[in-house]
Coordinates of C-alpha atoms in Angstrom, one line a residue:
M17 CA -16.2 147.8 -173.0
E18 CA -16.2 146.6 -176.6
C19 CA -19.0 144.6 -178.2
V20 CA -19.2 142.7 -181.5
R21 CA -22.5 141.0 -182.5
I22 CA -22.8 138.4 -185.2
D23 CA -26.4 137.1 -185.9
R24 CA -25.9 133.8 -187.7
Y25 CA -28.1 131.5 -185.6
E26 CA -31.6 130.8 -186.7
R27 CA -32.7 128.1 -184.3
P28 CA -29.9 127.2 -181.8
L29 CA -30.7 124.4 -179.4
M30 CA -29.4 126.5 -176.4
H31 CA -28.2 130.0 -175.8
I32 CA -25.2 129.9 -173.5
L33 CA -23.6 132.9 -171.7
Y34 CA -19.9 132.1 -171.6
I35 CA -17.9 134.2 -169.2
T36 CA -14.1 134.0 -169.0
N37 CA -11.3 135.8 -167.1
G38 CA -9.1 135.9 -170.2
F39 CA -9.8 135.9 -173.9
P40 CA -9.7 132.5 -175.6
Y41 CA -7.4 133.6 -178.4
P42 CA -4.6 133.4 -179.5
L43 CA -4.0 129.7 -178.8
T44 CA -0.7 130.5 -177.1
S45 CA -2.6 131.8 -174.2
G46 CA -3.6 129.9 -171.1
Y47 CA -7.2 130.2 -172.1
L48 CA -7.0 128.0 -175.2
R49 CA -9.2 125.5 -173.3
H50 CA -12.2 127.8 -173.9
Y51 CA -11.4 128.3 -177.6
F52 CA -11.8 124.6 -178.3
L53 CA -14.8 124.1 -175.9
I54 CA -16.6 127.0 -177.5
K55 CA -15.7 125.6 -181.0
E56 CA -17.4 122.3 -180.0
L57 CA -20.4 123.9 -178.5
S58 CA -21.0 126.4 -181.3
A59 CA -21.8 123.7 -183.8
R60 CA -25.3 123.4 -182.2
H61 CA -25.7 126.2 -179.7
A62 CA -25.5 130.0 -179.7
I63 CA -22.6 131.4 -177.6
T64 CA -22.5 134.9 -176.1
L65 CA -18.9 135.4 -174.9
L66 CA -17.9 137.9 -172.2
S67 CA -14.2 138.2 -171.5
I68 CA -11.8 140.3 -169.4
V69 CA -8.9 141.3 -171.6
R70 CA -5.4 142.6 -171.0
N71 CA -2.4 144.1 -172.7
G72 CA -1.8 142.5 -176.1
F73 CA -5.5 142.0 -176.9
T74 CA -6.4 143.1 -180.5
A75 CA -9.4 143.2 -182.8
E76 CA -7.9 140.3 -184.7
H77 CA -8.5 138.1 -181.6
V78 CA -12.2 138.9 -181.7
A79 CA -12.2 138.1 -185.4
A80 CA -10.9 134.6 -184.6
M81 CA -13.9 134.0 -182.3
A82 CA -16.5 135.5 -184.6
P83 CA -17.4 132.3 -186.5
M84 CA -18.1 130.6 -183.3
T85 CA -20.1 133.2 -181.3
R86 CA -23.3 135.2 -181.5
R87 CA -21.8 138.1 -179.6
V88 CA -18.4 139.0 -178.1
M89 CA -18.1 141.6 -175.3
T90 CA -14.7 142.5 -173.8
F91 CA -13.7 144.4 -170.7
R92 CA -10.2 145.7 -170.4
A93 CA -8.5 145.0 -167.0
A94 CA -6.3 147.6 -165.3
D95 CA -2.6 147.2 -165.8
K96 CA -0.8 145.1 -163.2
S97 CA 1.2 146.9 -160.6
A98 CA 4.9 146.5 -160.4
G99 CA 6.3 144.0 -157.9
R100 CA 5.3 140.5 -157.1
M101 CA 4.0 141.2 -153.6
R102 CA 1.9 144.1 -154.8
D103 CA 0.6 141.9 -157.6
A104 CA -0.5 139.3 -155.1
L105 CA -2.3 141.9 -152.9
Q106 CA -4.0 143.4 -156.0
A107 CA -5.1 140.0 -157.1
I108 CA -6.9 139.5 -153.8
R109 CA -8.7 142.8 -154.3
N110 CA -9.6 141.8 -157.8
L111 CA -11.1 138.5 -156.6
A112 CA -13.5 140.6 -154.5
G113 CA -14.6 142.5 -157.5
G114 CA -12.3 145.5 -157.1
D115 CA -11.2 145.6 -160.7
P116 CA -13.2 148.1 -162.8
A117 CA -13.4 145.6 -165.7
V118 CA -15.2 143.2 -163.4
R119 CA -17.7 145.9 -162.3
Q120 CA -18.3 146.7 -166.0
M121 CA -18.8 143.1 -166.8
C122 CA -21.3 142.7 -164.0
F123 CA -23.3 145.7 -165.2
A124 CA -23.3 144.3 -168.8
I125 CA -24.5 140.9 -167.6
G126 CA -27.3 142.5 -165.7
E127 CA -28.5 144.4 -168.9
L128 CA -28.1 141.3 -171.1
T129 CA -30.1 139.0 -168.8
Q130 CA -32.9 141.5 -168.7
R131 CA -33.1 141.8 -172.5
E132 CA -32.4 138.2 -173.5
T133 CA -33.1 134.7 -172.5
F134 CA -30.2 132.4 -171.7
D135 CA -30.5 128.7 -171.0
A136 CA -27.3 128.4 -168.9
V137 CA -24.1 130.1 -168.0
L138 CA -20.6 128.8 -168.1
L139 CA -18.3 130.8 -165.9
S140 CA -14.5 130.5 -165.7
G141 CA -11.8 132.3 -163.8
K142 CA -11.6 133.3 -160.2
Q143 CA -11.8 137.0 -161.1
T144 CA -15.2 136.6 -162.7
I145 CA -16.8 135.2 -159.5
P146 CA -18.6 138.5 -158.7
A147 CA -20.7 137.9 -161.8
M148 CA -22.6 135.2 -160.0
R149 CA -24.3 137.9 -157.9
V150 CA -26.1 139.3 -161.0
L151 CA -26.9 136.0 -162.8
G152 CA -30.1 135.6 -160.8
K153 CA -31.7 132.1 -161.1
L154 CA -29.7 131.1 -164.3
P155 CA -28.1 127.8 -163.8
V156 CA -24.3 128.3 -163.6
V157 CA -21.7 125.7 -164.7
V158 CA -18.4 126.8 -163.2
D159 CA -15.2 125.7 -164.9
V160 CA -12.8 125.7 -161.9
C161 CA -10.3 124.1 -164.3
D162 CA -7.4 123.8 -161.8
A163 CA -7.0 124.2 -158.1
A164 CA -5.3 127.6 -158.1
S165 CA -4.9 127.4 -154.3
V166 CA -2.8 124.3 -154.6
R167 CA -0.5 126.1 -157.1
M168 CA -0.3 129.1 -154.9
L169 CA 0.7 127.0 -151.9
G170 CA 3.5 125.4 -154.0
T171 CA 4.6 128.8 -155.2
A172 CA 4.9 129.9 -151.5
R173 CA 7.0 126.9 -150.6
H174 CA 9.6 127.8 -153.3
A175 CA 9.4 131.6 -153.0
P176 CA 11.9 133.8 -151.1
V177 CA 11.1 134.0 -147.4
A178 CA 10.1 137.6 -147.6
Q179 CA 7.3 136.9 -150.2
R180 CA 5.8 133.9 -148.3
P181 CA 3.4 135.8 -146.0
V182 CA 1.6 137.5 -148.8
L183 CA 1.5 134.3 -150.9
L184 CA 0.1 132.3 -148.0
L185 CA -2.6 135.0 -147.5
K186 CA -3.5 134.6 -151.1
Y187 CA -3.5 130.9 -150.8
L188 CA -6.0 131.0 -147.9
H189 CA -8.2 133.4 -149.7
L190 CA -8.2 131.3 -152.9
R191 CA -8.9 128.1 -150.9
Q192 CA -11.9 129.6 -149.3
L193 CA -13.1 131.1 -152.6
E194 CA -12.8 127.8 -154.5
R195 CA -14.7 125.8 -151.9
R196 CA -17.5 128.4 -151.9
L197 CA -17.6 128.4 -155.7
V198 CA -17.9 124.7 -155.9
R199 CA -20.8 124.7 -153.4
R200 CA -22.7 127.4 -155.2
A201 CA -22.3 126.0 -158.8
A202 CA -25.1 123.9 -160.4
H203 CA -22.1 121.9 -161.7
A204 CA -18.3 122.3 -161.3
L205 CA -15.8 121.3 -164.0
F206 CA -12.1 120.4 -163.5
A207 CA -9.3 119.8 -165.9
S208 CA -7.8 116.9 -164.0
C209 CA -8.7 114.3 -161.4
R210 CA -6.0 115.7 -159.1
D211 CA -7.6 119.1 -159.1
R212 CA -11.1 117.8 -158.5
E213 CA -9.8 115.7 -155.6
A214 CA -8.2 118.8 -154.0
L215 CA -11.5 120.7 -153.8
V216 CA -14.3 118.1 -153.8
D217 CA -14.8 115.6 -151.0
G218 CA -16.0 112.2 -152.2
P219 CA -17.3 111.2 -155.7
G220 CA -20.3 113.5 -155.8
G221 CA -22.5 114.1 -158.9
R222 CA -22.0 117.8 -159.3
A223 CA -18.3 117.8 -160.1
T224 CA -16.9 116.4 -163.4
V225 CA -13.5 116.2 -165.0
I226 CA -13.5 117.7 -168.5
P227 CA -9.9 117.3 -169.6
N228 CA -8.1 119.5 -172.1
G229 CA -7.5 118.1 -175.5
V230 CA -5.0 118.3 -178.3
D231 CA -5.5 119.4 -181.9
L232 CA -4.2 116.1 -183.2
G233 CA -4.0 117.4 -186.8
F234 CA -1.7 120.2 -185.8
W235 CA 0.4 118.3 -183.3
R236 CA 1.7 115.7 -185.6
R237 CA 5.3 114.9 -186.4
S238 CA 6.6 115.0 -190.0
S239 CA 9.7 112.9 -189.5
S240 CA 10.1 109.2 -188.7
R241 CA 13.1 109.6 -186.5
R242 CA 13.7 111.5 -183.3
G243 CA 16.6 113.9 -182.9
R244 CA 19.9 112.8 -181.2
D245 CA 21.3 113.8 -177.8
T246 CA 18.6 116.6 -177.4
I247 CA 16.5 117.3 -174.4
V248 CA 13.6 119.8 -174.9
F249 CA 11.4 121.7 -172.5
T250 CA 8.7 124.1 -173.7
G251 CA 6.3 126.5 -172.1
R252 CA 5.6 130.2 -171.3
M253 CA 8.8 131.1 -169.5
D254 CA 7.4 134.0 -167.4
F255 CA 4.9 131.6 -165.8
P256 CA 6.5 130.9 -162.3
A257 CA 6.0 127.2 -162.3
N258 CA 7.6 126.8 -165.8
A259 CA 10.5 129.2 -165.0
D260 CA 11.2 127.4 -161.7
A261 CA 11.2 124.0 -163.5
A262 CA 13.5 125.2 -166.3
V263 CA 16.1 126.7 -163.9
H264 CA 15.9 123.5 -161.8
L265 CA 16.5 121.4 -164.9
I266 CA 19.4 123.5 -166.0
D267 CA 21.2 123.9 -162.6
E268 CA 20.3 120.7 -160.8
I269 CA 19.7 118.0 -163.4
F270 CA 21.4 118.7 -166.7
P271 CA 25.0 118.8 -165.4
S272 CA 24.7 115.2 -164.3
V273 CA 23.3 114.2 -167.7
R274 CA 26.1 116.0 -169.5
R275 CA 28.7 114.2 -167.5
S276 CA 27.3 110.9 -168.9
V277 CA 26.5 112.2 -172.4
P278 CA 29.0 115.0 -173.2
D279 CA 27.2 115.9 -176.4
A280 CA 23.9 116.4 -174.7
K281 CA 22.0 119.6 -175.6
L282 CA 19.1 121.2 -173.6
L283 CA 16.7 123.5 -175.4
I284 CA 14.4 125.7 -173.3
V285 CA 11.8 126.9 -175.7
G286 CA 9.2 129.6 -174.9
G287 CA 8.6 133.3 -174.7
N288 CA 9.5 135.8 -172.0
P289 CA 12.3 133.9 -170.1
T290 CA 13.0 135.4 -166.7
P291 CA 16.3 137.0 -166.0
A292 CA 17.2 134.1 -163.7
L293 CA 16.5 131.7 -166.6
I294 CA 18.5 133.7 -169.1
Y295 CA 21.4 133.7 -166.7
A296 CA 21.1 129.9 -166.1
G297 CA 20.9 129.4 -169.9
R298 CA 24.6 130.4 -170.2
R299 CA 25.7 126.9 -169.1
A300 CA 27.4 124.8 -171.7
G301 CA 25.0 122.8 -173.9
V302 CA 22.0 124.9 -172.9
S303 CA 20.0 127.2 -175.3
V304 CA 17.2 129.5 -174.1
T305 CA 15.4 130.4 -177.3
G306 CA 12.8 132.9 -176.2
F307 CA 9.6 133.1 -178.2
V308 CA 9.3 130.9 -181.3
A309 CA 6.5 131.0 -183.8
D310 CA 6.2 127.2 -184.0
V311 CA 7.3 124.8 -181.2
R312 CA 6.9 121.7 -183.4
P313 CA 10.3 121.8 -185.1
Y314 CA 11.9 121.8 -181.7
L315 CA 9.9 118.8 -180.6
E316 CA 10.9 117.1 -183.9
R317 CA 14.5 117.6 -182.8
A318 CA 14.0 116.2 -179.4
T319 CA 15.2 112.8 -178.2
V320 CA 13.3 113.3 -175.0
F321 CA 11.0 115.9 -173.4
A322 CA 11.8 116.9 -169.8
F323 CA 9.4 118.5 -167.3
P324 CA 10.6 118.5 -163.7
L325 CA 7.6 120.6 -162.4
R326 CA 7.9 121.3 -158.6
F327 CA 4.6 123.2 -158.1
G328 CA 1.5 123.7 -160.2
A329 CA -2.0 122.5 -160.9
G330 CA -4.2 121.4 -163.7
I331 CA -3.2 119.7 -166.9
Q332 CA 0.2 120.6 -168.4
N333 CA -0.7 121.0 -172.1
K334 CA 3.0 120.9 -173.0
L335 CA 3.1 117.3 -172.0
L336 CA 0.1 116.4 -174.2
E337 CA 1.7 118.2 -177.1
A338 CA 5.0 116.5 -176.7
M339 CA 3.3 113.1 -176.4
A340 CA 1.1 113.8 -179.5
M341 CA 4.4 114.5 -181.3
E342 CA 5.6 111.1 -180.2
V343 CA 8.4 112.3 -178.0
P344 CA 9.2 110.2 -174.9
V345 CA 8.7 112.2 -171.7
V346 CA 10.4 112.3 -168.3
A347 CA 8.3 114.2 -165.8
S348 CA 8.0 114.9 -162.1
P349 CA 5.3 113.0 -160.1
L350 CA 3.3 116.2 -159.9
A351 CA 3.3 116.8 -163.7
A352 CA 2.6 113.2 -164.5
D353 CA -0.4 113.0 -162.1
G354 CA -2.1 115.8 -164.0
L355 CA -2.6 113.4 -166.9
R356 CA -4.2 110.6 -164.8
T357 CA -7.6 109.9 -166.3
A358 CA -11.0 109.6 -164.7
E359 CA -10.8 105.9 -165.5
G360 CA -7.5 105.6 -163.5
R361 CA -5.2 105.3 -166.5
R362 CA -1.7 106.8 -166.1
P363 CA 0.3 108.2 -168.9
P364 CA 3.0 106.2 -170.6
L365 CA 6.0 108.3 -169.5
Q366 CA 8.9 108.0 -167.1
V367 CA 8.6 109.6 -163.6
G368 CA 11.7 111.1 -162.0
Y369 CA 11.3 111.2 -158.2
D370 CA 14.3 113.5 -157.4
R371 CA 17.0 115.3 -159.3
I372 CA 19.4 112.3 -159.3
H373 CA 16.7 109.9 -160.5
F374 CA 15.5 112.4 -163.1
A375 CA 19.0 112.8 -164.5
E376 CA 19.4 109.1 -164.7
L377 CA 16.1 108.7 -166.7
L378 CA 17.1 111.5 -169.1
T379 CA 20.5 109.9 -169.6
Q380 CA 18.9 106.6 -170.3
A381 CA 16.5 108.1 -172.8
L382 CA 19.4 109.8 -174.7
V383 CA 21.4 106.6 -174.8
E384 CA 18.4 104.5 -175.9
G385 CA 17.4 107.2 -178.5
A386 CA 20.8 107.0 -180.1
D387 CA 20.3 103.3 -180.7
D388 CA 16.6 103.5 -181.5
P389 CA 15.4 106.9 -182.7
A390 CA 11.8 105.7 -183.5
P391 CA 9.0 107.9 -182.3
D392 CA 7.0 107.0 -179.2
T393 CA 3.8 105.8 -180.8
E394 CA 2.3 104.7 -177.4
A395 CA 2.5 108.3 -176.1
R396 CA 0.4 109.6 -179.0
R397 CA -2.1 106.7 -178.7
F398 CA -2.7 107.6 -175.1
V399 CA -3.5 111.2 -176.1
E400 CA -5.7 110.0 -178.9
Q401 CA -7.7 107.9 -176.5
H402 CA -8.1 110.3 -173.6
F403 CA -7.4 113.9 -174.6
V404 CA -9.5 114.8 -177.6
W405 CA -11.5 118.1 -177.7
K406 CA -14.5 116.5 -179.4
H407 CA -15.0 114.2 -176.5
S408 CA -14.6 116.9 -173.9
G409 CA -17.0 119.1 -175.9
E410 CA -19.6 116.3 -175.9
K411 CA -19.3 115.8 -172.2
L412 CA -19.6 119.5 -171.5
E413 CA -22.7 119.8 -173.7
Q414 CA -24.4 117.0 -171.8
I415 CA -23.7 118.7 -168.5
I416 CA -25.0 122.1 -169.7
R417 CA -28.1 120.6 -171.1
S418 CA -28.7 118.7 -167.9
V419 CA -28.5 121.8 -165.6
A420 CA -30.6 123.8 -168.1
D421 CA -33.3 121.2 -168.2
S422 CA -33.4 120.8 -164.4
T423 CA -34.0 124.5 -164.0
K424 CA -36.9 124.4 -166.5
G425 CA -38.4 121.4 -164.8

């Protein structure tokens, strides 16, 4: 366990214990949601951050969170076992509190809550669920974020037959866990309406959608014209849903596009591409870049952004980033539905319902982009209206204050 304390708060309005299954920095990680939510909350409240960390975690990451936290405590998780099936079985054991990092975290929470007063707890990540046993009567807001069980079921459907029994076992365990977690929470948060609907029956007052946002100052294009004949897909390429979508795009969709637009190029941008993706990337017109320090120049070159997601959950940040960069998007129904707002607004993008339709829409976008390379201002406007961290932070603050006040009353 590592602990860094920064005493910079004189009279915070609330003291919040913030528990995560992964460290909120760097912003290339899947936990960037918590970086920005903590940033918004920290303007008025004291945050004590407890996080499970893994390979690649450094002291510089803690330094990035220091200006926004009163204390940071980290607990290093055991290295993953080799093999996808063994990983799945290990994950089930970890969800039950079998990881030493989780046990250390629970012990630290017990000591902290005896010494100090917290107004509320925000807990995120399935692996941190055992912490609820040591939180006593503290009100707990659970950030479910996405329905991991839904993603696991989709993974099982597209996995080799030999892997499906273990993946289905994990799906059943996750489903049961998520349902129990939502019932036990003082309030549950979800990143998208789709994920909330998957786990909560009816409207209900104890479950709220807090969408991810976009750093609009960072994700802003510098050129007034889109690139020509260029399809871009971005993401972490060792994430199963991304790798599957990228290979599907290369093998099943792009050949049809290239027959209609012979000069078409496909850029697959993101770190840790799988061997299958590297092999698929040998096709003519395709480039698999691997890790790049800055994705924005590739989005500047794009005529259109493609994301044929076949399984997954939550909000796809890559779509928000592409739209903020004013790039037209063609996405699968699953990907597009993740951006449906609580008010029922749907994103201004094209939806490809199968590989043939998807290829037709990409071809159309390339042809239209050659004639009119103007950026897609409507896409950015949608992001500005519905996916801003400040608004999500304000909504979260109201929820935490409400559960804290109800306990005091």
